[in-house]
Amino acid sequence: MTTSHLPSPDLAIRVAGLRMAYGPHEAVRGIDLAVRRGEVFALLGPNGAGKTTTVEILEGHRSRTGGTVEVLGHDPARHERAYKERIGIVLQSTGIDRYLTVGEAVDMFRGYYPHPRPREEVLALVGLEAQRDERVRRLSGGQQRRLNVAIGLAGDPDLMFLDEPTTGFDPAARRQAWEMIRNLRSTGTTVFLTTHYLDEAEQLADRVAIIAGGRIIAEGSPQSLASGQTRTVIQFRMPAALCVLPVPPEVAEVADDGRVRIETAEPTRTLLALTRWAGDAGVELPNLTVSRATLEDIYLQLVDASEAVGAAE
Ligand code: ATP
């Protein structure tokens, strides 16, 4: 599926045939990407796939060796000030005076932009209103990271780059960060996200692209990628009163501890056979679950297949 046919005003990012080589090593090998304005787009891929290289080129922090890149109508390689004022980048280290308060730090960065976002709005977006008068040096690690995001938002960017925004967060902080990204999206900001957490992409992204070995190997909404997967997984524990399953032995895996896993392209028919089988014997199927493949299952299959092709090349 591609969105590259959309007219430019509808797209925040349009990339065609992007290449980047570090000496003889081609880290990005001719990728196409199209990100609509106002969507959350996630770039996923294993270590070394080319994500950071791609993001740095989009941000204007790295030059490319080939292809065309248009972000908010600008070529980032030109380093135009007007471009930098419209994008938001989260720096790992911002060099903020740690004796400033959170509000003062945000105001300082707001001062660098012609049309900054109101301070209270910035603080609300990242959930730091209660820390407004707290000194930066007294923030927790997670709050410090949120302040870094706040600084990226100070100029009221049209497009925000978030590179692994929740790495190292505890589960509650991750949920807060997700909330923040949803808030951003609701204000119409386009978000370009990279993450290693597939559940994060599934929760947040309107569309994802999977990059492996410098090439895009899949693109689409998390749901559309998952729906390409026709198999359903049925799992339960073998009831003590029963031993012979009512499905062909080759479709069922039975573990030593009695856990049964059946992958089927005919879930209704298979479930009917199983529930009849248990019902006739008057027993329950303990721990019964029926699930579709997750984005993570699909991601792992696609990346494995692509690595097998890469190894054969
Ligand atoms: P990760 O998930 O580990 O952050 P990534 O997908 O962001 O990985 P990149 O950092 O873009 O991957 O790296 C892509 C490839 O380019 C890797 O093989 C990496 O070793 C190589 N590479 C990255 N930066 C440089 C550099 N400055 N000089 C030489 N090679 C580099």
Tab-separated table of C-alpha atoms and ligand atoms in Angstrom:
chain	number	residue	atom	x	y	z
A	1	MET	CA	0.000	0.000	0.000
A	2	THR	CA	1.338	3.446	-0.806
A	3	THR	CA	0.323	7.016	-0.130
A	4	SER	CA	2.983	8.547	-2.366
A	5	HIS	CA	0.308	9.396	-4.965
A	6	LEU	CA	-1.224	11.944	-2.559
A	7	PRO	CA	-0.699	15.602	-3.490
A	8	SER	CA	2.138	17.320	-1.650
A	9	PRO	CA	-0.055	19.576	0.541
A	10	ASP	CA	-1.549	16.430	2.128
A	11	LEU	CA	1.849	14.993	2.930
A	12	ALA	CA	4.190	16.007	5.730
A	13	ILE	CA	6.978	13.771	4.422
A	14	ARG	CA	7.666	12.435	0.952
A	15	VAL	CA	10.794	10.379	0.399
A	16	ALA	CA	11.694	8.684	-2.892
A	17	GLY	CA	14.638	6.410	-3.598
A	18	LEU	CA	16.516	7.544	-0.479
A	19	ARG	CA	20.038	6.139	-0.225
A	20	MET	CA	22.756	6.598	2.330
A	21	ALA	CA	26.147	4.924	2.264
A	22	TYR	CA	28.781	5.077	4.987
A	23	GLY	CA	31.859	4.387	2.867
A	24	PRO	CA	31.226	1.054	1.135
A	25	HIS	CA	28.345	0.195	3.497
A	26	GLU	CA	24.868	1.060	2.196
A	27	ALA	CA	22.780	1.656	5.315
A	28	VAL	CA	19.686	2.883	3.409
A	29	ARG	CA	19.081	1.308	0.020
A	30	GLY	CA	16.483	3.236	-1.921
A	31	ILE	CA	13.484	3.725	0.359
A	32	ASP	CA	10.169	5.440	-0.387
A	33	LEU	CA	8.035	6.885	2.409
A	34	ALA	CA	4.953	9.054	2.500
A	35	VAL	CA	3.596	10.432	5.768
A	36	ARG	CA	0.269	12.252	5.812
A	37	ARG	CA	-0.134	15.483	7.703
A	38	GLY	CA	-1.594	14.915	11.155
A	39	GLU	CA	-0.859	11.213	11.404
A	40	VAL	CA	1.330	9.275	13.785
A	41	PHE	CA	3.756	7.302	11.642
A	42	ALA	CA	6.067	4.692	13.155
A	43	LEU	CA	9.279	3.451	11.573
A	44	LEU	CA	10.081	0.008	12.938
A	45	GLY	CA	13.029	-2.253	12.364
A	46	PRO	CA	15.744	-4.328	14.007
A	47	ASN	CA	19.052	-2.890	15.251
A	48	GLY	CA	21.124	-1.558	12.379
A	49	ALA	CA	18.166	-1.491	9.943
A	50	GLY	CA	18.672	2.160	9.029
A	51	LYS	CA	16.089	3.955	11.211
A	52	THR	CA	18.367	6.490	12.874
A	53	THR	CA	20.099	7.222	9.573
A	54	THR	CA	16.715	7.881	7.945
A	55	VAL	CA	15.465	10.056	10.806
A	56	GLU	CA	18.665	12.090	10.887
A	57	ILE	CA	18.351	12.738	7.143
A	58	LEU	CA	14.720	13.843	7.606
A	59	GLU	CA	15.721	16.134	10.468
A	60	GLY	CA	18.485	17.670	8.367
A	61	HIS	CA	21.245	16.384	10.628
A	62	ARG	CA	22.772	14.043	8.073
A	63	SER	CA	23.316	14.389	4.341
A	64	ARG	CA	22.203	11.645	1.963
A	65	THR	CA	23.934	9.966	-0.935
A	66	GLY	CA	20.859	9.679	-3.173
A	67	GLY	CA	17.137	10.159	-3.615
A	68	THR	CA	14.724	12.989	-2.936
A	69	VAL	CA	13.388	14.121	0.437
A	70	GLU	CA	10.637	16.663	1.002
A	71	VAL	CA	9.549	17.431	4.564
A	72	LEU	CA	6.855	20.109	5.062
A	73	GLY	CA	7.743	21.253	1.544
A	74	HIS	CA	11.448	21.700	2.372
A	75	ASP	CA	14.530	19.721	1.498
A	76	PRO	CA	16.097	19.226	4.950
A	77	ALA	CA	19.580	19.097	3.381
A	78	ARG	CA	19.303	22.860	2.727
A	79	HIS	CA	19.312	23.576	6.485
A	80	GLU	CA	16.822	26.410	6.083
A	81	ARG	CA	15.886	28.218	9.266
A	82	ALA	CA	12.234	28.243	8.191
A	83	TYR	CA	12.361	24.438	8.153
A	84	LYS	CA	14.003	24.103	11.569
A	85	GLU	CA	11.321	26.361	13.052
A	86	ARG	CA	8.578	23.972	11.939
A	87	ILE	CA	9.968	20.698	13.233
A	88	GLY	CA	10.364	19.467	16.787
A	89	ILE	CA	13.282	17.319	17.816
A	90	VAL	CA	13.855	15.743	21.201
A	91	LEU	CA	17.487	16.049	22.125
A	92	GLN	CA	18.927	13.512	24.557
A	93	SER	CA	20.838	16.254	26.279
A	94	THR	CA	19.650	19.844	26.095
A	95	GLY	CA	22.332	21.618	28.122
A	96	ILE	CA	19.654	23.404	30.167
A	97	ASP	CA	20.817	25.340	33.213
A	98	ARG	CA	19.688	22.901	35.902
A	99	TYR	CA	18.969	25.747	38.341
A	100	LEU	CA	16.192	27.105	36.108
A	101	THR	CA	12.646	26.092	36.918
A	102	VAL	CA	10.749	23.923	34.446
A	103	GLY	CA	8.627	26.929	33.416
A	104	GLU	CA	11.695	29.122	32.920
A	105	ALA	CA	13.437	26.424	30.841
A	106	VAL	CA	10.409	26.069	28.556
A	107	ASP	CA	10.160	29.859	28.247
A	108	MET	CA	13.822	30.110	27.329
A	109	PHE	CA	13.344	27.737	24.377
A	110	ARG	CA	10.038	29.391	23.427
A	111	GLY	CA	12.069	32.579	23.026
A	112	TYR	CA	13.976	31.056	20.088
A	113	TYR	CA	10.865	30.725	17.911
A	114	PRO	CA	8.714	33.279	16.084
A	115	HIS	CA	5.374	31.647	17.034
A	116	PRO	CA	5.945	29.586	20.169
A	117	ARG	CA	3.270	27.412	21.709
A	118	PRO	CA	1.888	28.950	24.949
A	119	ARG	CA	3.892	27.749	27.930
A	120	GLU	CA	0.921	26.289	29.793
A	121	GLU	CA	-0.100	24.326	26.715
A	122	VAL	CA	3.414	22.875	26.403
A	123	LEU	CA	3.447	21.888	30.068
A	124	ALA	CA	-0.027	20.344	29.825
A	125	LEU	CA	0.895	18.326	26.722
A	126	VAL	CA	3.768	16.628	28.524
A	127	GLY	CA	2.076	16.478	31.946
A	128	LEU	CA	4.523	18.733	33.786
A	129	GLU	CA	2.075	21.401	35.045
A	130	ALA	CA	2.650	20.360	38.655
A	131	GLN	CA	6.432	20.712	38.208
A	132	ARG	CA	6.216	24.216	36.671
A	133	ASP	CA	8.121	25.840	39.573
A	134	GLU	CA	10.400	22.889	40.294
A	135	ARG	CA	14.112	23.274	39.544
A	136	VAL	CA	15.239	21.166	36.588
A	137	ARG	CA	17.906	19.458	38.714
A	138	ARG	CA	15.214	18.074	41.016
A	139	LEU	CA	13.264	16.285	38.280
A	140	SER	CA	13.207	12.492	38.098
A	141	GLY	CA	14.727	10.810	35.042
A	142	GLY	CA	11.285	10.342	33.447
A	143	GLN	CA	10.281	13.956	34.157
A	144	GLN	CA	13.574	15.134	32.657
A	145	ARG	CA	12.780	13.221	29.475
A	146	ARG	CA	9.336	14.823	29.399
A	147	LEU	CA	10.979	18.218	29.745
A	148	ASN	CA	13.147	17.364	26.726
A	149	VAL	CA	9.942	16.654	24.779
A	150	ALA	CA	8.466	19.934	26.076
A	151	ILE	CA	11.486	21.770	24.675
A	152	GLY	CA	10.916	20.075	21.321
A	153	LEU	CA	7.341	21.365	21.441
A	154	ALA	CA	8.222	24.921	22.456
A	155	GLY	CA	8.253	26.223	18.872
A	156	ASP	CA	4.791	24.731	18.145
A	157	PRO	CA	6.137	22.388	15.451
A	158	ASP	CA	3.989	20.974	12.647
A	159	LEU	CA	6.032	17.782	12.762
A	160	MET	CA	7.548	16.141	15.805
A	161	PHE	CA	10.273	13.495	15.626
A	162	LEU	CA	10.208	11.084	18.549
A	163	ASP	CA	13.104	8.630	18.551
A	164	GLU	CA	12.412	5.716	20.913
A	165	PRO	CA	10.450	7.982	23.251
A	166	THR	CA	9.743	5.402	25.954
A	167	THR	CA	12.968	3.389	26.133
A	168	GLY	CA	13.815	2.832	29.777
A	169	PHE	CA	10.422	3.998	31.062
A	170	ASP	CA	8.498	2.098	33.724
A	171	PRO	CA	5.027	0.897	32.648
A	172	ALA	CA	3.199	3.891	34.161
A	173	ALA	CA	5.576	6.389	32.552
A	174	ARG	CA	5.129	4.623	29.201
A	175	ARG	CA	1.363	5.011	29.456
A	176	GLN	CA	1.816	8.715	30.252
A	177	ALA	CA	4.092	9.105	27.227
A	178	TRP	CA	1.491	7.390	25.049
A	179	GLU	CA	-1.111	9.795	26.374
A	180	MET	CA	1.192	12.677	25.495
A	181	ILE	CA	1.601	11.404	21.926
A	182	ARG	CA	-2.184	11.032	21.588
A	183	ASN	CA	-2.567	14.605	22.891
A	184	LEU	CA	-0.089	15.810	20.307
A	185	ARG	CA	-1.945	14.035	17.543
A	186	SER	CA	-5.211	15.588	18.674
A	187	THR	CA	-3.674	19.044	18.190
A	188	GLY	CA	-2.970	18.159	14.538
A	189	THR	CA	0.779	17.679	14.943
A	190	THR	CA	2.309	15.039	12.671
A	191	VAL	CA	4.406	12.590	14.682
A	192	PHE	CA	7.256	10.547	13.230
A	193	LEU	CA	8.080	7.862	15.747
A	194	THR	CA	10.744	5.199	15.922
A	195	THR	CA	10.339	2.462	18.478
A	196	HIS	CA	11.406	-1.067	19.282
A	197	TYR	CA	8.135	-1.670	21.138
A	198	LEU	CA	5.634	-3.211	18.768
A	199	ASP	CA	2.745	-2.755	21.192
A	200	GLU	CA	3.590	0.958	21.277
A	201	ALA	CA	3.343	1.165	17.489
A	202	GLU	CA	0.132	-0.858	17.523
A	203	GLN	CA	-1.385	1.464	20.141
A	204	LEU	CA	-0.288	4.785	18.680
A	205	ALA	CA	0.501	4.631	14.994
A	206	ASP	CA	-1.962	5.313	12.201
A	207	ARG	CA	0.558	3.713	9.883
A	208	VAL	CA	3.849	1.899	10.248
A	209	ALA	CA	6.699	1.056	7.917
A	210	ILE	CA	9.079	-1.788	8.670
A	211	ILE	CA	12.668	-1.306	7.558
A	212	ALA	CA	15.199	-4.131	7.455
A	213	GLY	CA	18.617	-4.150	5.837
A	214	GLY	CA	18.043	-0.589	4.593
A	215	ARG	CA	14.852	-1.447	2.674
A	216	ILE	CA	11.177	-0.984	3.492
A	217	ILE	CA	9.718	-4.478	3.694
A	218	ALA	CA	6.145	-3.616	4.712
A	219	GLU	CA	3.966	-0.543	5.127
A	220	GLY	CA	0.381	0.029	6.200
A	221	SER	CA	-1.844	0.500	9.223
A	222	PRO	CA	-1.068	-1.909	12.088
A	223	GLN	CA	-4.518	-3.429	11.478
A	224	SER	CA	-3.979	-3.918	7.743
A	225	LEU	CA	-0.613	-5.583	8.339
A	226	ALA	CA	-2.208	-7.852	10.923
A	227	SER	CA	-5.155	-8.676	8.674
A	228	GLY	CA	-2.728	-9.987	6.037
A	229	GLN	CA	-2.291	-12.711	8.603
A	230	THR	CA	-5.050	-15.272	8.124
A	231	ARG	CA	-4.213	-17.591	10.985
A	232	THR	CA	-5.870	-17.633	14.374
A	233	VAL	CA	-4.253	-19.212	17.406
A	234	ILE	CA	-6.396	-21.254	19.801
A	235	GLN	CA	-4.810	-22.295	23.082
A	236	PHE	CA	-6.022	-24.218	26.123
A	237	ARG	CA	-4.900	-26.805	28.630
A	238	MET	CA	-5.823	-30.407	27.866
A	239	PRO	CA	-8.734	-31.418	30.128
A	240	ALA	CA	-7.715	-34.262	32.454
A	241	ALA	CA	-10.718	-36.341	31.349
A	242	LEU	CA	-9.778	-36.247	27.645
A	243	CYS	CA	-6.795	-37.346	25.634
A	244	VAL	CA	-7.457	-37.548	21.878
A	245	LEU	CA	-7.953	-34.149	20.233
A	246	PRO	CA	-10.754	-33.770	17.663
A	247	VAL	CA	-8.396	-32.122	15.134
A	248	PRO	CA	-5.739	-33.669	12.909
A	249	PRO	CA	-2.549	-34.195	14.976
A	250	GLU	CA	-0.432	-32.154	12.544
A	251	VAL	CA	-2.271	-28.881	13.328
A	252	ALA	CA	-1.955	-29.151	17.127
A	253	GLU	CA	1.113	-28.781	19.303
A	254	VAL	CA	0.770	-30.376	22.741
A	255	ALA	CA	3.430	-29.390	25.277
A	256	ASP	CA	4.633	-31.723	28.043
A	257	ASP	CA	2.671	-29.715	30.592
A	258	GLY	CA	-0.577	-30.294	28.634
A	259	ARG	CA	-0.772	-26.878	26.916
A	260	VAL	CA	-2.360	-27.194	23.493
A	261	ARG	CA	-1.727	-24.685	20.680
A	262	ILE	CA	-3.661	-24.903	17.438
A	263	GLU	CA	-3.029	-22.547	14.528
A	264	THR	CA	-5.917	-22.508	12.113
A	265	ALA	CA	-7.203	-20.678	9.069
A	266	GLU	CA	-10.737	-21.936	9.966
A	267	PRO	CA	-11.208	-20.711	13.542
A	268	THR	CA	-15.011	-21.077	13.642
A	269	ARG	CA	-15.005	-24.667	12.409
A	270	THR	CA	-12.089	-25.616	14.680
A	271	LEU	CA	-13.640	-23.981	17.751
A	272	LEU	CA	-16.933	-25.717	17.051
A	273	ALA	CA	-15.177	-29.111	16.930
A	274	LEU	CA	-13.311	-28.349	20.157
A	275	THR	CA	-16.298	-27.047	22.108
A	276	ARG	CA	-18.446	-30.017	20.974
A	277	TRP	CA	-15.686	-32.359	22.032
A	278	ALA	CA	-15.414	-30.786	25.492
A	279	GLY	CA	-19.184	-30.257	25.799
A	280	ASP	CA	-19.964	-33.886	24.999
A	281	ALA	CA	-17.595	-34.921	27.787
A	282	GLY	CA	-19.104	-32.295	30.109
A	283	VAL	CA	-15.737	-30.576	30.758
A	284	GLU	CA	-14.316	-27.076	30.373
A	285	LEU	CA	-11.306	-26.243	28.209
A	286	PRO	CA	-9.077	-24.654	30.888
A	287	ASN	CA	-7.301	-21.367	30.018
A	288	LEU	CA	-9.003	-21.192	26.613
A	289	THR	CA	-7.840	-18.220	24.499
A	290	VAL	CA	-8.467	-17.351	20.867
A	291	SER	CA	-6.180	-14.710	19.379
A	292	ARG	CA	-5.135	-13.167	16.091
A	293	ALA	CA	-1.522	-12.565	15.268
A	294	THR	CA	-0.252	-9.303	16.776
A	295	LEU	CA	1.842	-6.707	15.002
A	296	GLU	CA	4.794	-8.236	16.843
A	297	ASP	CA	4.132	-11.710	15.329
A	298	ILE	CA	3.924	-10.205	11.847
A	299	TYR	CA	6.964	-8.032	12.376
A	300	LEU	CA	9.053	-11.013	13.491
A	301	GLN	CA	7.918	-13.108	10.511
A	302	LEU	CA	8.664	-10.318	8.017
A	303	VAL	CA	12.046	-9.464	9.507
A	304	ASP	CA	13.065	-13.161	9.679
A	305	ALA	CA	12.051	-13.668	6.050
A	306	SER	CA	13.901	-10.526	4.969
A	307	GLU	CA	17.045	-11.546	6.880
A	308	ALA	CA	16.919	-14.991	5.202
A	309	VAL	CA	16.741	-13.282	1.771
A	310	GLY	CA	19.533	-10.855	2.762
A	311	ALA	CA	21.766	-13.752	3.850
A	312	ALA	CA	21.158	-15.537	0.524
A	313	GLU	CA	22.033	-12.423	-1.550
B	1	ATP	P1	19.225	0.794	16.120
B	1	ATP	O1	17.866	0.200	16.233
B	1	ATP	O2	20.284	-0.123	16.648
B	1	ATP	O3	19.335	2.197	16.622
B	1	ATP	P2	19.069	1.753	13.354
B	1	ATP	O4	17.984	1.083	12.610
B	1	ATP	O5	18.812	3.112	13.876
B	1	ATP	O6	19.592	0.803	14.524
B	1	ATP	P3	21.297	2.967	11.962
B	1	ATP	O7	21.899	3.595	13.182
B	1	ATP	O8	20.643	3.856	10.991
B	1	ATP	O9	20.330	1.768	12.358
B	1	ATP	O10	22.475	2.166	11.242
B	1	ATP	C1	22.293	1.521	9.992
B	1	ATP	C2	23.631	0.913	9.566
B	1	ATP	O11	24.565	1.946	9.289
B	1	ATP	C3	24.287	0.025	10.607
B	1	ATP	O12	24.893	-1.057	9.949
B	1	ATP	C4	25.309	0.921	11.251
B	1	ATP	O13	26.402	0.171	11.720
B	1	ATP	C5	25.721	1.822	10.105
B	1	ATP	N1	26.105	3.168	10.565
B	1	ATP	C6	25.333	4.028	11.263
B	1	ATP	N2	25.984	5.196	11.502
B	1	ATP	C7	27.211	5.055	10.935
B	1	ATP	C8	28.356	5.904	10.840
B	1	ATP	N3	28.357	7.139	11.356
B	1	ATP	N4	29.440	5.421	10.190
B	1	ATP	C9	29.442	4.193	9.657
B	1	ATP	N5	28.395	3.336	9.702
B	1	ATP	C10	27.291	3.753	10.349
